[in-house]
Amino acid sequence: MNRPRGAIANYAPFIGLRYSFSRKRNRFTAIISLVSMLGMVLGVASLITVLSVMNGFAGELRGRILSLVPHGYIAAPEGMTDWRSVGDAVLDSPGIEAYSPYISEKVILASGRSLRGAVLTAIDPEFESQVSRAPDAMIEGQLDALADGGFNVVLGASLARMLSLRVGDTVEVTVPRLTVTPLGVFPRTKRLTVVGLFEVGAQPDTFQAYIGLTAGQKLLGPRGAVEGLQLKTSDLVTAPQTIAALASQLPAEYELRDWSQTQGSLFRAVKMEKVMVSLLLLSVVAVAAFNIVSTLVMSVAEKRRDIAVLRTMGARAGGVMAIFVAHGLGLALVGITTGAVIGVLLASNISEITLFMENLIGVKLFDPSVYFISELPSVLMPGDVLMVTLASLALSLLATLYPAWRAARVAPAEVLRYE
């Protein structure tokens, strides 16, 4: 007699899923199953939402900081006098769109009794507007005010607040370079007039200051030369590869760096934070997944007679094991799917939800003057959703293996002896 192979081959998932959603289960077992699914829903949804919010914060941070930070640098340790010809030659390289000369030095700014460390960068406003969005970040004054050759300075808004400075005030800058006079050796100092303030809503607001290139050459030296060139590439993401390709075309005396080297530690820290938060929240999913162990252990105890009957009807140990794996995965899949849907909806609408909560409780959760943002940013990435889903499914599969193995070891003769 020929048996229907398809039916026999598929009996394990069919019976397992019937166990998962049967209404005739023990009430306590049903409650434990429900708690396991709810834990899976909570873990998956929170993990997707938090990862999306962290993607949003990383994107905000990258956009704000890199609005002032060039994509790459060409530095000449001995100074660059022919920077225009070098810049024009660089523009012929693929991927390079613009350049700007610069001189940068760490200085001390003093106003009254306040002292702050800062990075003073000498720039040419005409060229600078091509490699960064500094002109668009001005909240008072204009960056072009640095082009007249006077000893003027543009400060980050937070730096100006810490020094209690406004547009029109003067600030004393001390450069870590010595000036030899008949009276001795003194550090180089100069009074600068504040002609503008900029704000990007990130760390540069607290330490960055700009001075005109002509004034910078007089103050920072050497005159007639620059420290190097700032570069803008056609694509921020591929800037490291573009700068690396450019390095092979320039003389060895030039040092080339890209934004991943100058700002890499910050973004690596953000990435590491995302990984650690993911692992912590994945532990919630793990707890929910291993609650399935309790559910399956009780199901095995409850279904011992049914297991024995199946074994006497010819079911193999592997088939019984597959039944309880399907049983556990059925519960897990419901929780994972529901959690993924809720997580995607939350991540896609987190800004609106935040605004609703602010209006409901009458409290501003994200004060722009403190957090530099007015709403919770979120960027939903399909790769994160896939990673969370697969990781949750893998943990659930691991959780089903031991109870399923115990079910496969049930001896039919011992169970049916007293039936």
PDB file of N, CA and C in Angstrom, residues 215-276:
ATOM      1  N   ALA A 215      45.012  87.771   7.622  1.00  0.00           N
ATOM      2  CA  ALA A 215      45.288  88.009   9.044  1.00  0.00           C
ATOM      3  C   ALA A 215      45.890  86.763   9.682  1.00  0.00           C
ATOM      4  N   GLY A 216      45.430  85.582   9.249  1.00  0.00           N
ATOM      5  CA  GLY A 216      45.963  84.343   9.804  1.00  0.00           C
ATOM      6  C   GLY A 216      47.423  84.134   9.468  1.00  0.00           C
ATOM      7  N   GLN A 217      47.821  84.532   8.255  1.00  0.00           N
ATOM      8  CA  GLN A 217      49.236  84.405   7.883  1.00  0.00           C
ATOM      9  C   GLN A 217      50.109  85.336   8.715  1.00  0.00           C
ATOM     10  N   LYS A 218      49.590  86.506   9.059  1.00  0.00           N
ATOM     11  CA  LYS A 218      50.347  87.433   9.901  1.00  0.00           C
ATOM     12  C   LYS A 218      50.437  86.926  11.338  1.00  0.00           C
ATOM     13  N   LEU A 219      49.336  86.355  11.818  1.00  0.00           N
ATOM     14  CA  LEU A 219      49.296  85.930  13.216  1.00  0.00           C
ATOM     15  C   LEU A 219      49.891  84.540  13.421  1.00  0.00           C
ATOM     16  N   LEU A 220      49.554  83.628  12.540  1.00  0.00           N
ATOM     17  CA  LEU A 220      49.971  82.239  12.698  1.00  0.00           C
ATOM     18  C   LEU A 220      51.205  81.905  11.876  1.00  0.00           C
ATOM     19  N   GLY A 221      51.410  82.676  10.760  1.00  0.00           N
ATOM     20  CA  GLY A 221      52.564  82.427   9.900  1.00  0.00           C
ATOM     21  C   GLY A 221      52.465  81.086   9.196  1.00  0.00           C
ATOM     22  N   PRO A 222      53.325  80.813   8.224  1.00  0.00           N
ATOM     23  CA  PRO A 222      54.251  81.797   7.627  1.00  0.00           C
ATOM     24  C   PRO A 222      53.541  82.661   6.601  1.00  0.00           C
ATOM     25  N   ARG A 223      54.004  83.901   6.400  1.00  0.00           N
ATOM     26  CA  ARG A 223      53.363  84.817   5.472  1.00  0.00           C
ATOM     27  C   ARG A 223      53.533  84.322   4.036  1.00  0.00           C
ATOM     28  N   GLY A 224      52.470  84.481   3.266  1.00  0.00           N
ATOM     29  CA  GLY A 224      52.515  84.065   1.872  1.00  0.00           C
ATOM     30  C   GLY A 224      52.329  82.580   1.655  1.00  0.00           C
ATOM     31  N   ALA A 225      52.188  81.811   2.724  1.00  0.00           N
ATOM     32  CA  ALA A 225      52.024  80.357   2.610  1.00  0.00           C
ATOM     33  C   ALA A 225      50.823  79.913   3.436  1.00  0.00           C
ATOM     34  N   VAL A 226      50.386  78.690   3.198  1.00  0.00           N
ATOM     35  CA  VAL A 226      49.299  78.096   3.980  1.00  0.00           C
ATOM     36  C   VAL A 226      49.754  76.736   4.492  1.00  0.00           C
ATOM     37  N   GLU A 227      49.002  76.227   5.434  1.00  0.00           N
ATOM     38  CA  GLU A 227      49.328  74.913   5.991  1.00  0.00           C
ATOM     39  C   GLU A 227      48.952  73.794   5.032  1.00  0.00           C
ATOM     40  N   GLY A 228      47.896  74.023   4.277  1.00  0.00           N
ATOM     41  CA  GLY A 228      47.461  72.991   3.338  1.00  0.00           C
ATOM     42  C   GLY A 228      46.153  73.367   2.691  1.00  0.00           C
ATOM     43  N   LEU A 229      45.477  72.368   2.114  1.00  0.00           N
ATOM     44  CA  LEU A 229      44.222  72.573   1.408  1.00  0.00           C
ATOM     45  C   LEU A 229      43.143  71.678   2.010  1.00  0.00           C
ATOM     46  N   GLN A 230      41.958  72.234   2.138  1.00  0.00           N
ATOM     47  CA  GLN A 230      40.781  71.455   2.492  1.00  0.00           C
ATOM     48  C   GLN A 230      40.082  71.036   1.195  1.00  0.00           C
ATOM     49  N   LEU A 231      39.591  69.794   1.174  1.00  0.00           N
ATOM     50  CA  LEU A 231      39.020  69.257  -0.067  1.00  0.00           C
ATOM     51  C   LEU A 231      37.561  68.864   0.124  1.00  0.00           C
ATOM     52  N   LYS A 232      36.805  69.015  -0.944  1.00  0.00           N
ATOM     53  CA  LYS A 232      35.442  68.501  -0.992  1.00  0.00           C
ATOM     54  C   LYS A 232      35.354  67.478  -2.112  1.00  0.00           C
ATOM     55  N   THR A 233      34.813  66.308  -1.789  1.00  0.00           N
ATOM     56  CA  THR A 233      34.664  65.251  -2.784  1.00  0.00           C
ATOM     57  C   THR A 233      33.218  65.175  -3.260  1.00  0.00           C
ATOM     58  N   SER A 234      32.999  64.416  -4.307  1.00  0.00           N
ATOM     59  CA  SER A 234      31.650  64.298  -4.863  1.00  0.00           C
ATOM     60  C   SER A 234      30.738  63.459  -3.982  1.00  0.00           C
ATOM     61  N   ASP A 235      31.307  62.607  -3.125  1.00  0.00           N
ATOM     62  CA  ASP A 235      30.497  61.737  -2.272  1.00  0.00           C
ATOM     63  C   ASP A 235      31.182  61.577  -0.927  1.00  0.00           C
ATOM     64  N   LEU A 236      30.471  61.931   0.129  1.00  0.00           N
ATOM     65  CA  LEU A 236      31.034  61.841   1.473  1.00  0.00           C
ATOM     66  C   LEU A 236      31.387  60.406   1.850  1.00  0.00           C
ATOM     67  N   VAL A 237      30.541  59.461   1.478  1.00  0.00           N
ATOM     68  CA  VAL A 237      30.738  58.060   1.865  1.00  0.00           C
ATOM     69  C   VAL A 237      32.017  57.491   1.248  1.00  0.00           C
ATOM     70  N   THR A 238      32.269  57.834  -0.016  1.00  0.00           N
ATOM     71  CA  THR A 238      33.446  57.293  -0.704  1.00  0.00           C
ATOM     72  C   THR A 238      34.652  58.224  -0.611  1.00  0.00           C
ATOM     73  N   ALA A 239      34.559  59.265   0.224  1.00  0.00           N
ATOM     74  CA  ALA A 239      35.674  60.221   0.356  1.00  0.00           C
ATOM     75  C   ALA A 239      36.989  59.545   0.755  1.00  0.00           C
ATOM     76  N   PRO A 240      36.990  58.581   1.710  1.00  0.00           N
ATOM     77  CA  PRO A 240      38.271  57.932   2.047  1.00  0.00           C
ATOM     78  C   PRO A 240      38.946  57.276   0.854  1.00  0.00           C
ATOM     79  N   GLN A 241      38.173  56.614  -0.014  1.00  0.00           N
ATOM     80  CA  GLN A 241      38.757  55.978  -1.181  1.00  0.00           C
ATOM     81  C   GLN A 241      39.252  57.024  -2.195  1.00  0.00           C
ATOM     82  N   THR A 242      38.498  58.113  -2.330  1.00  0.00           N
ATOM     83  CA  THR A 242      38.897  59.170  -3.253  1.00  0.00           C
ATOM     84  C   THR A 242      40.195  59.832  -2.803  1.00  0.00           C
ATOM     85  N   ILE A 243      40.303  60.110  -1.509  1.00  0.00           N
ATOM     86  CA  ILE A 243      41.514  60.744  -0.973  1.00  0.00           C
ATOM     87  C   ILE A 243      42.700  59.785  -1.073  1.00  0.00           C
ATOM     88  N   ALA A 244      42.466  58.503  -0.837  1.00  0.00           N
ATOM     89  CA  ALA A 244      43.548  57.520  -0.950  1.00  0.00           C
ATOM     90  C   ALA A 244      44.063  57.433  -2.380  1.00  0.00           C
ATOM     91  N   ALA A 245      43.149  57.502  -3.353  1.00  0.00           N
ATOM     92  CA  ALA A 245      43.572  57.475  -4.753  1.00  0.00           C
ATOM     93  C   ALA A 245      44.348  58.736  -5.113  1.00  0.00           C
ATOM     94  N   LEU A 246      43.960  59.857  -4.523  1.00  0.00           N
ATOM     95  CA  LEU A 246      44.659  61.116  -4.796  1.00  0.00           C
ATOM     96  C   LEU A 246      46.076  61.095  -4.228  1.00  0.00           C
ATOM     97  N   ALA A 247      46.265  60.413  -3.111  1.00  0.00           N
ATOM     98  CA  ALA A 247      47.582  60.372  -2.458  1.00  0.00           C
ATOM     99  C   ALA A 247      48.643  59.786  -3.375  1.00  0.00           C
ATOM    100  N   SER A 248      48.257  58.848  -4.218  1.00  0.00           N
ATOM    101  CA  SER A 248      49.236  58.218  -5.105  1.00  0.00           C
ATOM    102  C   SER A 248      49.653  59.136  -6.254  1.00  0.00           C
ATOM    103  N   GLN A 249      48.904  60.239  -6.446  1.00  0.00           N
ATOM    104  CA  GLN A 249      49.202  61.144  -7.549  1.00  0.00           C
ATOM    105  C   GLN A 249      50.020  62.362  -7.125  1.00  0.00           C
ATOM    106  N   LEU A 250      50.143  62.596  -5.811  1.00  0.00           N
ATOM    107  CA  LEU A 250      50.833  63.780  -5.301  1.00  0.00           C
ATOM    108  C   LEU A 250      52.223  63.424  -4.800  1.00  0.00           C
ATOM    109  N   PRO A 251      53.114  64.386  -4.716  1.00  0.00           N
ATOM    110  CA  PRO A 251      54.463  64.126  -4.180  1.00  0.00           C
ATOM    111  C   PRO A 251      54.407  63.617  -2.743  1.00  0.00           C
ATOM    112  N   ALA A 252      55.445  62.900  -2.354  1.00  0.00           N
ATOM    113  CA  ALA A 252      55.478  62.281  -1.023  1.00  0.00           C
ATOM    114  C   ALA A 252      55.545  63.311   0.094  1.00  0.00           C
ATOM    115  N   GLU A 253      55.896  64.557  -0.219  1.00  0.00           N
ATOM    116  CA  GLU A 253      56.020  65.579   0.828  1.00  0.00           C
ATOM    117  C   GLU A 253      54.673  66.004   1.387  1.00  0.00           C
ATOM    118  N   TYR A 254      53.592  65.674   0.697  1.00  0.00           N
ATOM    119  CA  TYR A 254      52.255  66.060   1.160  1.00  0.00           C
ATOM    120  C   TYR A 254      51.633  64.929   1.983  1.00  0.00           C
ATOM    121  N   GLU A 255      50.935  65.311   3.046  1.00  0.00           N
ATOM    122  CA  GLU A 255      50.214  64.354   3.888  1.00  0.00           C
ATOM    123  C   GLU A 255      48.724  64.498   3.614  1.00  0.00           C
ATOM    124  N   LEU A 256      48.053  63.403   3.318  1.00  0.00           N
ATOM    125  CA  LEU A 256      46.623  63.436   3.014  1.00  0.00           C
ATOM    126  C   LEU A 256      45.831  62.709   4.090  1.00  0.00           C
ATOM    127  N   ARG A 257      44.730  63.304   4.487  1.00  0.00           N
ATOM    128  CA  ARG A 257      43.822  62.714   5.465  1.00  0.00           C
ATOM    129  C   ARG A 257      42.392  62.918   4.995  1.00  0.00           C
ATOM    130  N   ASP A 258      41.509  62.047   5.435  1.00  0.00           N
ATOM    131  CA  ASP A 258      40.094  62.219   5.129  1.00  0.00           C
ATOM    132  C   ASP A 258      39.309  62.341   6.427  1.00  0.00           C
ATOM    133  N   TRP A 259      38.014  62.616   6.318  1.00  0.00           N
ATOM    134  CA  TRP A 259      37.195  62.879   7.502  1.00  0.00           C
ATOM    135  C   TRP A 259      37.103  61.665   8.434  1.00  0.00           C
ATOM    136  N   SER A 260      37.232  60.453   7.884  1.00  0.00           N
ATOM    137  CA  SER A 260      37.163  59.266   8.738  1.00  0.00           C
ATOM    138  C   SER A 260      38.381  59.159   9.654  1.00  0.00           C
ATOM    139  N   GLN A 261      39.483  59.842   9.298  1.00  0.00           N
ATOM    140  CA  GLN A 261      40.670  59.851  10.155  1.00  0.00           C
ATOM    141  C   GLN A 261      40.619  60.998  11.149  1.00  0.00           C
ATOM    142  N   THR A 262      40.125  62.153  10.726  1.00  0.00           N
ATOM    143  CA  THR A 262      40.074  63.298  11.636  1.00  0.00           C
ATOM    144  C   THR A 262      38.907  63.200  12.613  1.00  0.00           C
ATOM    145  N   GLN A 263      37.802  62.626  12.175  1.00  0.00           N
ATOM    146  CA  GLN A 263      36.617  62.499  13.026  1.00  0.00           C
ATOM    147  C   GLN A 263      36.259  61.042  13.286  1.00  0.00           C
ATOM    148  N   GLY A 264      37.126  60.120  12.879  1.00  0.00           N
ATOM    149  CA  GLY A 264      36.799  58.701  12.953  1.00  0.00           C
ATOM    150  C   GLY A 264      36.536  58.190  14.347  1.00  0.00           C
ATOM    151  N   SER A 265      37.279  58.682  15.347  1.00  0.00           N
ATOM    152  CA  SER A 265      37.104  58.181  16.711  1.00  0.00           C
ATOM    153  C   SER A 265      35.701  58.465  17.222  1.00  0.00           C
ATOM    154  N   LEU A 266      35.160  59.634  16.870  1.00  0.00           N
ATOM    155  CA  LEU A 266      33.809  59.980  17.311  1.00  0.00           C
ATOM    156  C   LEU A 266      32.783  59.034  16.699  1.00  0.00           C
ATOM    157  N   PHE A 267      32.865  58.801  15.397  1.00  0.00           N
ATOM    158  CA  PHE A 267      31.870  57.963  14.743  1.00  0.00           C
ATOM    159  C   PHE A 267      32.072  56.481  15.080  1.00  0.00           C
ATOM    160  N   ARG A 268      33.317  56.094  15.375  1.00  0.00           N
ATOM    161  CA  ARG A 268      33.529  54.720  15.859  1.00  0.00           C
ATOM    162  C   ARG A 268      32.898  54.543  17.231  1.00  0.00           C
ATOM    163  N   ALA A 269      32.971  55.573  18.067  1.00  0.00           N
ATOM    164  CA  ALA A 269      32.344  55.504  19.393  1.00  0.00           C
ATOM    165  C   ALA A 269      30.826  55.391  19.259  1.00  0.00           C
ATOM    166  N   VAL A 270      30.255  56.144  18.321  1.00  0.00           N
ATOM    167  CA  VAL A 270      28.814  56.062  18.089  1.00  0.00           C
ATOM    168  C   VAL A 270      28.433  54.665  17.606  1.00  0.00           C
ATOM    169  N   LYS A 271      29.228  54.097  16.713  1.00  0.00           N
ATOM    170  CA  LYS A 271      28.958  52.754  16.203  1.00  0.00           C
ATOM    171  C   LYS A 271      29.072  51.714  17.305  1.00  0.00           C
ATOM    172  N   MET A 272      30.101  51.855  18.158  1.00  0.00           N
ATOM    173  CA  MET A 272      30.264  50.921  19.272  1.00  0.00           C
ATOM    174  C   MET A 272      29.093  51.028  20.246  1.00  0.00           C
ATOM    175  N   GLU A 273      28.629  52.251  20.476  1.00  0.00           N
ATOM    176  CA  GLU A 273      27.480  52.443  21.357  1.00  0.00           C
ATOM    177  C   GLU A 273      26.248  51.742  20.793  1.00  0.00           C
ATOM    178  N   LYS A 274      26.071  51.833  19.480  1.00  0.00           N
ATOM    179  CA  LYS A 274      24.941  51.161  18.851  1.00  0.00           C
ATOM    180  C   LYS A 274      25.041  49.650  19.027  1.00  0.00           C
ATOM    181  N   VAL A 275      26.241  49.103  18.888  1.00  0.00           N
ATOM    182  CA  VAL A 275      26.436  47.655  19.051  1.00  0.00           C
ATOM    183  C   VAL A 275      26.127  47.232  20.479  1.00  0.00           C
ATOM    184  N   MET A 276      26.615  48.005  21.459  1.00  0.00           N
ATOM    185  CA  MET A 276      26.401  47.640  22.860  1.00  0.00           C
ATOM    186  C   MET A 276      24.921  47.730  23.235  1.00  0.00           C
TER     187      MET A 276
END
